């Protein structure tokens, strides 16, 4: 029976000296979907990923993979395959021997080493020393290492870094197919546009704290608003405002409404016989939603 | 760059059932790692060259100068030690290799792959130390015997050579390999403690070469008690062909103390490896 790869992050805090990298973070990543892990630089994404595979120890809380700490699994490479942001390869060794050394710790057959080399397209350079690899080739080797144990869970820290457009498309397809096979795929990125194409679900963090844990559609909805132009803007404004609805007067006679869609606004206007001159739904891009969500988290600490 | 096609991932049906981490497998992995770096061959080759080349050179020069030596010098001449003198350089090479086995991984980031592959961490240290010790012991013993025979061949020209059967000689030859191996293991332990190549190398040679010099500066009533126990002083007792009966530590006693230092370095390294973030 193959493990089902659920990642559970339970109340995790990580301090480096006095600096808090991750602050009481909790979330769960489920199989069968690509989960994007987003946040500005320094938000704690890499630290969280390192804690999942036991490289860093949480100051408080715990991280479980399939119900256990990573190190407690008999065959950790079968549970989790990780591509971490920082390079994790001896530059003097060939790609083949790097993968072989990792495979030998688990008794993974050599045939699988050849398989993952083919899979990432490194056949021609597999016997060359890694020191001469381009950034993109290094990323492909990292992906090969992550896939080596044919793991139930994949953790990839900024996998598209340094890849050419073809490589980016390849990663995207690979991640989608891995998730379609029922695996847990957890991918960090600072590129919202990339996540919009790849991810089903998003976990957004800033300053080490959880900002959002929602589907891509839900995160996009955060920035959704409607622009309304009417002669009787002031009267309409009073009618629309509610507990979950905010209305801003952006210019005389023009309102920006958050929390109601255009048909609901149209209905209210009709009931009260208010003539509308314009009713335009404005869909923020994922990028804008992200900026909105994280703007507090990127403020310079010196300012606070 | 190779063109990449998106093939479906090969499913897990093809993976054997017994895939899991075991110490013998981590040993096999470390063995493969050692021999897949060019620097391993260069370093071991350099060590053999230092032992045999310098041993031969010292022996040839000694044989050449022998007729011109004073009678006292001739009596003091220890042909076995002359041929093994290359150990002084060889220990630098092996010490660096022992350090690099560890710090080469920290410097490149490879350690993260090693620890993700064997996340309990102790097996990584045990396997590294064991693989390094076995390979180094075999190669340093070969080098020590080769240096001895090459050196004696030169010295025999003046009929001043010795044989393995002579008192204390076999112990000194075998002991040279053992001493060098333990120097390397001290390097491995310190590598895990300090993690940077420069810092570790400086520390190893500070312990081996600088401490005895500082020990000389101690007042003699202190120095006599402390100096025999300093790492290299203790370890090099094993290289002495005719030990002084009044010496604080016997050849094997001194070597045991030296091994204690290596064990201490490895234990501290292992403790820190378990505790620290990688």
Coordinates of C-alpha atoms in Angstrom, one line a residue:
Chain A
X1 CA 0.0 0.0 0.0
X2 CA 1.5 3.3 -1.0
X3 CA 1.4 6.2 1.5
X4 CA -0.9 9.0 0.9
X5 CA 1.0 12.2 1.2
X6 CA -0.6 14.7 3.4
X7 CA 1.6 17.5 4.8
X8 CA 0.5 18.9 8.1
X9 CA 2.0 22.1 9.5
X10 CA 0.8 22.5 13.1
X11 CA 1.5 25.7 14.9
X12 CA 5.0 25.9 13.7
X13 CA 7.3 28.7 14.7
X14 CA 11.0 29.0 13.7
X15 CA 13.3 31.5 15.2
X16 CA 16.9 32.1 14.1
X17 CA 18.3 33.9 17.0
X18 CA 15.9 36.8 17.5
X19 CA 14.6 36.8 14.0
X20 CA 11.3 35.1 13.6
X21 CA 11.2 33.3 10.2
X22 CA 8.0 31.4 10.6
X23 CA 5.4 32.6 13.2
X24 CA 2.7 30.1 14.5
X25 CA 1.9 28.8 11.0
X26 CA -0.7 26.1 10.5
X27 CA -2.0 24.5 7.3
X28 CA -2.6 21.2 5.6
X29 CA -1.6 20.3 2.0
X30 CA -3.7 17.5 0.4
X31 CA -3.0 15.0 -2.3
X32 CA -4.3 15.2 -5.9
X33 CA -3.8 18.9 -6.3
X34 CA -1.1 21.4 -7.0
X35 CA -0.8 23.6 -4.0
X36 CA 1.0 26.9 -4.5
X37 CA 3.0 28.4 -1.7
X38 CA 3.2 32.1 -2.1
X39 CA 4.7 35.0 -0.3
X40 CA 7.2 37.8 -0.8
X41 CA 10.9 37.2 -0.4
X42 CA 11.8 36.4 3.2
X43 CA 8.2 35.4 4.0
X44 CA 9.4 32.0 5.4
X45 CA 8.5 29.7 2.4
X46 CA 12.0 28.1 2.1
X47 CA 12.3 27.7 5.9
X48 CA 8.9 26.0 6.0
X49 CA 9.9 23.6 3.2
X50 CA 13.2 22.8 4.9
X51 CA 11.3 22.0 8.0
X52 CA 9.0 19.5 6.1
X53 CA 12.1 17.4 5.2
X54 CA 13.7 17.8 8.6
X55 CA 16.6 20.0 7.6
X56 CA 15.5 22.7 10.0
X57 CA 14.0 21.9 13.3
X58 CA 10.9 24.0 14.3
X59 CA 11.4 26.1 17.5
X60 CA 7.7 25.2 18.3
X61 CA 5.0 23.1 16.7
X62 CA 5.5 20.2 14.4
X63 CA 5.5 19.3 10.7
X64 CA 4.2 15.9 9.8
X65 CA 4.2 14.1 6.5
X66 CA 1.7 11.3 6.2
X67 CA 1.2 11.4 9.9
X68 CA 4.9 11.2 10.9
X69 CA 8.0 13.3 11.1
X70 CA 10.0 13.0 7.9
X71 CA 12.9 11.3 9.7
X72 CA 10.7 8.7 11.2
X73 CA 9.8 7.1 7.9
X74 CA 11.6 3.9 6.9
X75 CA 12.0 5.2 3.3
X76 CA 11.8 9.0 3.5
X77 CA 12.6 9.4 -0.3
X78 CA 9.5 7.3 -1.0
X79 CA 7.4 9.7 1.0
X80 CA 8.7 13.1 0.0
X81 CA 10.8 14.2 -2.9
X82 CA 12.2 17.7 -2.4
X83 CA 13.8 20.3 -4.7
X84 CA 15.1 22.9 -2.4
X85 CA 16.0 26.4 -3.5
X86 CA 19.6 26.3 -2.5
X87 CA 21.9 24.0 -4.5
X88 CA 22.3 20.6 -2.9
X89 CA 24.8 18.9 -5.2
X90 CA 28.5 18.4 -5.0
X91 CA 29.9 20.3 -8.0
X92 CA 32.7 17.7 -8.5
X93 CA 30.4 14.8 -9.0
X94 CA 28.5 13.8 -12.2
X95 CA 24.7 14.0 -12.3
X96 CA 24.5 10.2 -12.6
X97 CA 26.7 9.7 -9.5
X98 CA 24.8 12.3 -7.5
X99 CA 21.5 10.5 -8.2
X100 CA 23.2 7.1 -7.6
X101 CA 24.5 8.1 -4.2
X102 CA 21.0 9.2 -3.2
X103 CA 19.5 6.0 -4.6
X104 CA 22.0 3.8 -2.8
X105 CA 20.9 5.0 0.7
X106 CA 17.5 3.5 0.0
X107 CA 18.3 0.5 -2.2
X108 CA 16.5 2.2 -5.1
X109 CA 17.6 0.3 -8.3
X110 CA 20.0 1.9 -10.8
X111 CA 17.3 1.5 -13.5
X112 CA 15.3 4.2 -11.6
X113 CA 18.3 6.5 -11.7
X114 CA 18.4 6.1 -15.5
X115 CA 14.7 6.6 -15.7
X116 CA 14.7 10.0 -13.9
X117 CA 17.6 11.1 -15.9
X118 CA 15.6 10.4 -19.1
X119 CA 12.5 12.0 -17.5
X120 CA 14.2 15.3 -17.0
X121 CA 16.1 15.2 -20.3
X122 CA 19.7 15.1 -18.9
X123 CA 20.8 12.0 -20.8
X124 CA 23.5 13.8 -22.7
X125 CA 25.2 15.4 -19.7
X126 CA 24.5 12.8 -17.0
X127 CA 28.2 11.8 -16.9
X128 CA 29.5 15.3 -16.8
X129 CA 30.4 17.1 -13.6
X130 CA 27.6 19.2 -12.2
X131 CA 30.0 22.2 -11.7
X132 CA 29.6 22.9 -15.4
X133 CA 25.8 22.8 -15.4
X134 CA 23.7 25.9 -16.3
X135 CA 21.1 27.0 -13.7
X136 CA 18.4 25.3 -15.8
X137 CA 20.3 22.0 -16.0
X138 CA 20.8 22.2 -12.2
X139 CA 17.1 22.7 -11.7
X140 CA 16.4 19.6 -13.9
X141 CA 18.8 17.6 -11.8
X142 CA 17.0 18.8 -8.7
X143 CA 13.7 17.6 -10.2
X144 CA 15.3 14.3 -11.0
X145 CA 16.5 13.9 -7.4
X146 CA 13.0 14.8 -6.1
X147 CA 11.4 12.1 -8.4
X148 CA 14.0 9.4 -7.6
X149 CA 12.0 7.7 -4.9
X150 CA 8.8 8.0 -6.9
X151 CA 7.4 9.8 -3.8
X152 CA 3.8 10.4 -2.8
X153 CA 4.6 14.0 -2.0
X154 CA 6.7 16.5 -4.0
X155 CA 8.0 19.7 -2.5
X156 CA 9.5 22.2 -5.0
X157 CA 11.0 25.5 -4.0
X158 CA 10.9 27.9 -6.9
X159 CA 11.2 25.1 -9.5
X160 CA 10.9 27.4 -12.6
X161 CA 13.9 29.6 -11.5
X162 CA 16.5 29.6 -14.3
X163 CA 14.4 27.6 -16.7
X164 CA 13.9 28.7 -20.3
X165 CA 10.2 29.1 -21.5
X166 CA 10.2 25.5 -22.7
X167 CA 11.4 24.3 -19.4
X168 CA 8.8 26.3 -17.6
X169 CA 6.1 24.7 -19.7
X170 CA 7.6 21.3 -19.0
X171 CA 7.6 21.8 -15.2
X172 CA 4.0 23.0 -15.4
X173 CA 2.9 19.9 -17.3
X174 CA 4.9 17.7 -15.0
X175 CA 3.4 19.2 -11.8
X176 CA -0.1 18.9 -13.2
X177 CA 0.4 15.2 -14.2
X178 CA 2.0 14.4 -10.8
X179 CA -1.1 15.8 -9.1
X180 CA -3.4 14.0 -11.5
X181 CA -1.7 10.8 -10.4
X182 CA -2.9 11.5 -6.9
X183 CA 0.3 12.9 -5.5
X184 CA 0.6 15.9 -3.2
X185 CA 2.4 18.6 -5.0
X186 CA 3.5 21.6 -3.0
X187 CA 5.3 24.4 -5.0
X188 CA 6.6 27.7 -3.8
X189 CA 6.8 30.7 -6.1
X190 CA 6.9 34.4 -6.1
X191 CA 5.4 34.4 -9.6
X192 CA 1.7 34.8 -9.2
X193 CA 1.1 34.4 -12.9
X194 CA 2.9 31.1 -12.9
X195 CA 0.8 29.8 -10.0
X196 CA -2.4 31.0 -11.7
X197 CA -1.6 28.5 -14.5
X198 CA -0.4 25.7 -12.4
X199 CA -2.0 25.7 -8.9
X200 CA -5.4 24.6 -7.8
X201 CA -5.0 25.9 -4.3
X202 CA -3.0 28.6 -2.7
X203 CA -1.3 29.1 0.6
X204 CA -0.2 32.7 1.0
X205 CA 2.2 33.7 3.8
X206 CA 3.9 37.0 4.7
X207 CA 6.3 37.7 7.6
X208 CA 6.1 34.0 8.5
X209 CA 2.3 34.1 9.0
X210 CA -0.6 32.7 7.1
X211 CA -2.4 35.3 5.0
X212 CA -4.7 33.1 2.9
X213 CA -5.4 29.4 2.4
X214 CA -7.9 29.2 -0.4
X215 CA -8.5 28.1 -4.0
X216 CA -7.1 30.2 -6.8
X217 CA -10.6 31.3 -7.6
X218 CA -11.2 32.5 -4.1
X219 CA -8.0 34.4 -3.9
X220 CA -8.8 36.1 -7.2
X221 CA -12.2 37.0 -5.8
X222 CA -10.6 39.0 -3.0
X223 CA -9.7 41.7 -5.4
X224 CA -13.1 41.7 -7.3
X225 CA -15.1 44.9 -7.4
X226 CA -17.8 46.6 -9.4
X227 CA -17.6 50.1 -10.8
X228 CA -21.0 51.9 -10.8
X229 CA -21.8 55.3 -12.3
X230 CA -25.1 56.9 -11.4
X231 CA -26.7 60.4 -11.0
X232 CA -27.9 59.5 -7.5
X233 CA -24.7 57.9 -6.4
X234 CA -25.0 59.1 -2.8
X235 CA -28.5 57.5 -2.4
X236 CA -27.3 54.2 -4.0
X237 CA -24.2 54.2 -1.8
X238 CA -26.4 54.2 1.4
X239 CA -28.6 51.4 0.0
X240 CA -25.6 49.2 -0.9
X241 CA -23.5 49.5 2.2
X242 CA -23.7 46.6 4.6
X243 CA -21.6 44.4 6.9
X244 CA -19.7 42.7 4.1
X245 CA -20.0 45.4 1.5
X246 CA -17.7 48.4 1.2
X247 CA -18.5 51.3 -1.1
X248 CA -15.9 54.0 -2.1
X249 CA -16.7 57.1 -3.9
X250 CA -13.8 57.2 -6.3
X251 CA -15.0 60.4 -8.1
X252 CA -18.2 62.4 -8.1
X253 CA -21.0 60.1 -9.4
X254 CA -18.8 57.0 -9.5
X255 CA -18.7 54.2 -6.8
X256 CA -16.4 51.3 -6.4
X257 CA -18.3 48.4 -4.7
X258 CA -16.6 45.5 -3.0
X259 CA -18.6 42.5 -1.8
X260 CA -21.6 42.6 -4.2
X261 CA -21.6 41.4 -7.8
X262 CA -23.0 43.5 -10.6
X263 CA -26.4 41.7 -10.8
X264 CA -27.1 42.3 -7.1
X265 CA -26.2 46.0 -7.5
X266 CA -28.4 46.2 -10.6
X267 CA -31.3 44.7 -8.7
X268 CA -31.0 47.1 -5.8
X269 CA -30.9 50.0 -8.3
X270 CA -34.0 48.8 -10.1
X271 CA -36.0 48.3 -6.9
X272 CA -35.3 51.9 -5.9
X273 CA -35.6 53.3 -9.4
X274 CA -32.1 54.6 -9.6
X275 CA -30.9 55.0 -13.2
X276 CA -27.4 53.5 -13.8
X277 CA -25.1 55.0 -16.3
X278 CA -22.4 52.3 -16.0
X279 CA -22.1 48.9 -14.2
X280 CA -18.6 47.3 -14.8
X281 CA -17.3 44.3 -13.0
X282 CA -13.5 44.7 -12.4
X283 CA -11.6 41.5 -11.9
X284 CA -8.3 42.0 -10.3
X285 CA -5.5 39.7 -11.6
X286 CA -4.1 37.2 -9.3
X287 CA -1.0 39.4 -9.2
X288 CA -3.1 42.3 -7.8
X289 CA -4.9 40.1 -5.3
X290 CA -1.5 38.9 -4.1
X291 CA -0.2 42.4 -3.8
X292 CA -3.3 43.3 -1.9
X293 CA -2.9 40.4 0.5
X294 CA 0.7 40.8 1.2
X295 CA 1.2 44.6 1.2
X296 CA 1.3 44.7 5.0
X297 CA 3.7 41.8 5.1
X298 CA 6.4 43.4 3.0
X299 CA 6.6 46.7 4.8
X300 CA 10.0 47.4 6.1
X301 CA 10.5 46.3 9.6
X302 CA 12.5 49.4 10.4
X303 CA 9.3 51.4 9.9
X304 CA 7.4 49.6 12.6
Chain B
X1 CA 20.3 22.0 -24.0
X2 CA 18.5 18.8 -24.6
X3 CA 14.9 19.0 -25.8
X4 CA 12.5 17.8 -23.2
X5 CA 9.4 15.9 -23.8
X6 CA 6.8 15.5 -21.1
X7 CA 6.7 11.7 -20.7
X8 CA 4.4 10.4 -18.0
X9 CA 6.1 9.6 -14.8
X10 CA 6.9 5.9 -14.4
X11 CA 4.6 4.6 -11.7
X12 CA 5.7 3.0 -8.5
X13 CA 4.9 -0.6 -9.6
X14 CA 8.5 -0.9 -10.7
X15 CA 10.0 0.0 -7.3
X16 CA 11.1 -3.0 -5.2
X17 CA 9.3 -3.5 -1.9
X18 CA 12.4 -3.4 0.3
X19 CA 13.3 0.2 -0.5
X20 CA 14.3 1.8 2.8
X21 CA 17.2 3.4 4.5
X22 CA 19.7 1.0 6.3
X23 CA 23.2 1.6 7.6
X24 CA 24.8 -0.8 5.1
X25 CA 23.0 1.1 2.3
X26 CA 24.3 4.4 3.6
X27 CA 27.8 2.9 3.7
X28 CA 27.4 1.9 0.1
X29 CA 26.2 5.4 -0.8
X30 CA 29.3 6.9 1.0
X31 CA 31.6 4.5 -0.8
X32 CA 30.1 5.5 -4.1
X33 CA 30.4 9.2 -3.2
X34 CA 34.1 8.8 -2.2
X35 CA 35.1 7.2 -5.5
X36 CA 33.0 9.5 -7.7
X37 CA 35.1 12.6 -6.9
X38 CA 38.4 13.2 -8.7
X39 CA 39.8 14.9 -5.6
X40 CA 39.8 11.5 -3.8
X41 CA 42.2 10.0 -6.4
X42 CA 44.4 13.1 -6.5
X43 CA 44.6 13.3 -2.7
X44 CA 45.3 9.6 -2.1
X45 CA 47.8 9.7 -5.0
X46 CA 49.5 12.7 -3.5
X47 CA 49.7 11.0 -0.1
X48 CA 51.4 7.9 -1.7
X49 CA 53.8 10.1 -3.6
X50 CA 54.7 12.0 -0.4
X51 CA 55.3 8.8 1.5
X52 CA 57.3 6.9 -1.1
X53 CA 58.9 9.8 -2.8
X54 CA 60.1 11.6 0.3
X55 CA 61.0 8.3 2.0
X56 CA 63.1 7.3 -1.0
X57 CA 64.7 10.7 -1.2
X58 CA 65.6 10.9 2.5
X59 CA 67.0 7.4 2.3
X60 CA 69.1 8.1 -0.8
X61 CA 70.5 11.3 0.7
X62 CA 71.2 9.5 4.0
X63 CA 73.0 6.6 2.2
X64 CA 75.0 9.1 0.2
X65 CA 76.1 11.1 3.3
X66 CA 76.6 8.1 5.6
X67 CA 80.4 7.8 5.0
X68 CA 80.8 11.5 5.9
X69 CA 78.8 11.2 9.2
X70 CA 80.4 11.3 12.6
X71 CA 80.5 8.1 14.5
X72 CA 77.8 9.3 16.9
X73 CA 75.5 10.3 14.0
X74 CA 76.0 6.9 12.5
X75 CA 75.0 5.2 15.7
X76 CA 71.9 7.3 16.1
X77 CA 70.7 6.6 12.6
X78 CA 67.4 4.8 12.5
X79 CA 67.0 3.4 9.0
X80 CA 63.3 2.5 9.5
X81 CA 62.4 6.0 10.5
X82 CA 64.4 7.6 7.7
X83 CA 62.4 5.7 5.2
X84 CA 59.1 6.6 6.8
X85 CA 59.8 10.3 7.3
X86 CA 57.4 11.2 4.5
X87 CA 54.6 10.8 7.0
X88 CA 55.2 14.4 8.1
X89 CA 53.9 15.6 4.7
X90 CA 51.4 12.7 4.2
X91 CA 49.6 13.7 7.4
X92 CA 48.8 17.1 6.0
X93 CA 47.3 15.5 2.9
X94 CA 45.3 12.9 4.8
X95 CA 44.2 15.5 7.3
X96 CA 42.8 17.7 4.5
X97 CA 41.1 14.7 2.9
X98 CA 39.4 13.8 6.1
X99 CA 38.2 17.3 6.5
X100 CA 37.0 17.6 2.8
X101 CA 34.9 14.4 3.0
X102 CA 32.6 16.5 5.2
X103 CA 33.2 20.2 4.4
X104 CA 33.1 19.5 0.7
X105 CA 29.5 18.7 1.2
X106 CA 28.8 21.7 3.4
X107 CA 30.6 24.0 0.9
X108 CA 28.5 22.8 -2.1
X109 CA 25.2 22.1 -0.3
X110 CA 25.5 18.4 -1.0
X111 CA 25.0 17.8 2.8
X112 CA 21.3 18.7 2.3
X113 CA 20.9 15.9 -0.2
X114 CA 22.8 13.5 2.2
X115 CA 20.6 14.4 5.1
X116 CA 17.3 14.3 3.1
X117 CA 18.4 10.8 2.0
X118 CA 19.3 9.6 5.6
X119 CA 17.4 12.1 7.8
X120 CA 18.3 10.4 11.1
X121 CA 21.8 11.8 10.4
X122 CA 23.9 9.5 12.6
X123 CA 24.2 7.0 9.8
X124 CA 25.7 9.7 7.5
X125 CA 28.5 10.4 10.0
X126 CA 29.1 6.7 10.9
X127 CA 29.2 5.8 7.2
X128 CA 31.5 8.7 6.2
X129 CA 33.9 7.9 9.0
X130 CA 33.9 4.1 8.3
X131 CA 34.3 4.4 4.6
X132 CA 37.1 7.0 4.9
X133 CA 38.9 4.9 7.6
X134 CA 38.8 1.7 5.6
X135 CA 40.0 3.3 2.3
X136 CA 42.6 5.4 4.0
X137 CA 44.0 2.6 6.2
X138 CA 44.4 0.3 3.1
X139 CA 46.1 3.0 1.0
X140 CA 48.3 4.4 3.8
X141 CA 49.5 0.9 4.8
X142 CA 50.4 0.2 1.1
X143 CA 52.2 3.6 1.0
X144 CA 54.1 2.9 4.3
X145 CA 55.3 -0.5 3.3
X146 CA 56.3 0.8 -0.2
X147 CA 58.2 3.7 1.4
X148 CA 59.9 1.3 3.8
X149 CA 61.1 -1.1 1.1
X150 CA 62.1 1.6 -1.3
X151 CA 64.0 3.4 1.5
X152 CA 65.7 0.2 2.6
X153 CA 66.8 -0.5 -0.9
X154 CA 68.7 2.8 -1.0
X155 CA 70.1 2.3 2.5
X156 CA 71.2 -1.3 1.8
X157 CA 73.7 0.3 -0.7
X158 CA 75.7 1.3 2.4
X159 CA 74.7 -1.9 4.3
X160 CA 72.7 0.2 6.8
X161 CA 69.2 -1.0 5.9
X162 CA 67.0 -2.8 8.3
X163 CA 64.3 -5.5 7.9
X164 CA 60.7 -5.9 9.1
X165 CA 61.8 -8.6 11.4
X166 CA 64.1 -6.2 13.4
X167 CA 62.9 -5.1 16.8
X168 CA 60.0 -2.5 16.6
X169 CA 60.3 -2.0 12.9
X170 CA 57.1 -3.8 11.8
X171 CA 55.2 -1.8 14.5
X172 CA 56.5 1.5 13.2
X173 CA 55.6 0.6 9.5
X174 CA 52.1 -0.6 10.4
X175 CA 51.8 2.3 12.9
X176 CA 52.5 4.9 10.2
X177 CA 49.3 3.8 8.3
X178 CA 47.3 3.7 11.5
X179 CA 48.6 7.1 12.6
X180 CA 47.7 8.7 9.3
X181 CA 44.3 7.2 9.3
X182 CA 43.5 8.5 12.7
X183 CA 44.8 12.0 11.6
X184 CA 42.2 11.8 8.9
X185 CA 39.4 10.8 11.2
X186 CA 40.2 13.7 13.5
X187 CA 39.8 15.9 10.4
X188 CA 36.4 14.2 9.7
X189 CA 35.2 14.8 13.2
X190 CA 36.3 18.4 13.2
X191 CA 34.8 18.9 9.8
X192 CA 31.3 18.0 11.2
X193 CA 32.0 20.4 14.1
X194 CA 33.2 23.4 12.1
X195 CA 31.7 22.8 8.7
X196 CA 33.9 25.1 6.7
X197 CA 37.0 23.8 5.0
X198 CA 39.4 26.6 5.9
X199 CA 38.4 26.7 9.6
X200 CA 38.5 22.9 9.9
X201 CA 41.9 22.5 8.2
X202 CA 43.3 25.3 10.4
X203 CA 41.9 23.6 13.6
X204 CA 43.3 20.1 12.6
X205 CA 46.8 21.4 12.1
X206 CA 46.6 23.7 15.0
X207 CA 45.9 20.6 17.2
X208 CA 48.5 18.4 15.5
X209 CA 51.4 20.8 14.8
X210 CA 51.0 24.0 16.8
X211 CA 49.9 22.5 20.2
X212 CA 53.2 20.6 20.7
X213 CA 55.1 23.8 20.0
X214 CA 53.1 25.7 22.6
X215 CA 53.6 22.7 25.0
X216 CA 57.3 23.2 24.7
X217 CA 56.9 26.7 26.1
X218 CA 55.3 25.4 29.3
X219 CA 57.4 25.2 32.5
X220 CA 58.9 21.8 32.6
X221 CA 57.0 20.5 35.7
X222 CA 53.7 21.2 33.8
X223 CA 55.0 20.4 30.4
X224 CA 56.2 16.9 31.4
X225 CA 52.7 16.1 32.6
X226 CA 50.8 17.6 29.7
X227 CA 53.0 17.3 26.6
X228 CA 52.9 13.5 26.2
X229 CA 49.1 13.6 26.1
X230 CA 48.9 16.2 23.3
X231 CA 47.4 14.6 20.2
X232 CA 50.3 14.3 17.9
X233 CA 52.8 13.6 20.6
X234 CA 50.7 10.7 21.8
X235 CA 50.0 9.4 18.4
X236 CA 53.5 9.5 17.1
X237 CA 54.7 7.3 20.0
X238 CA 53.6 4.4 17.7
X239 CA 56.1 5.5 15.0
X240 CA 59.1 5.2 17.4
X241 CA 61.2 2.1 16.6
X242 CA 63.1 2.0 19.9
X243 CA 60.8 3.5 22.6
X244 CA 62.3 5.1 25.7
X245 CA 61.4 2.8 28.6
X246 CA 60.9 5.9 30.8
X247 CA 58.4 7.5 28.3
X248 CA 55.0 8.4 29.9
X249 CA 53.1 6.6 27.1
X250 CA 54.0 3.3 25.5
X251 CA 53.6 3.1 21.6
X252 CA 50.2 1.5 21.8
X253 CA 49.2 3.5 24.9
X254 CA 50.0 6.7 23.0
X255 CA 48.1 5.5 20.0
X256 CA 45.0 4.7 22.2
X257 CA 45.1 8.3 23.5
X258 CA 45.3 9.6 19.9
X259 CA 42.3 7.4 19.0
X260 CA 40.5 9.0 22.0
X261 CA 40.9 12.4 20.4
X262 CA 39.5 11.2 17.1
X263 CA 36.5 9.6 18.9
X264 CA 35.9 12.7 20.9
X265 CA 35.9 14.9 17.7
X266 CA 33.5 12.5 15.9
X267 CA 31.2 12.3 18.9
X268 CA 31.0 16.1 19.3
X269 CA 30.5 16.3 15.5
X270 CA 27.7 13.8 15.6
X271 CA 26.0 15.6 18.5
X272 CA 26.1 18.9 16.6
X273 CA 25.0 17.2 13.4
X274 CA 21.9 15.9 15.1
X275 CA 21.1 19.2 16.8
X276 CA 21.8 21.9 14.2
X277 CA 19.9 23.0 11.2
X278 CA 21.5 21.9 8.0

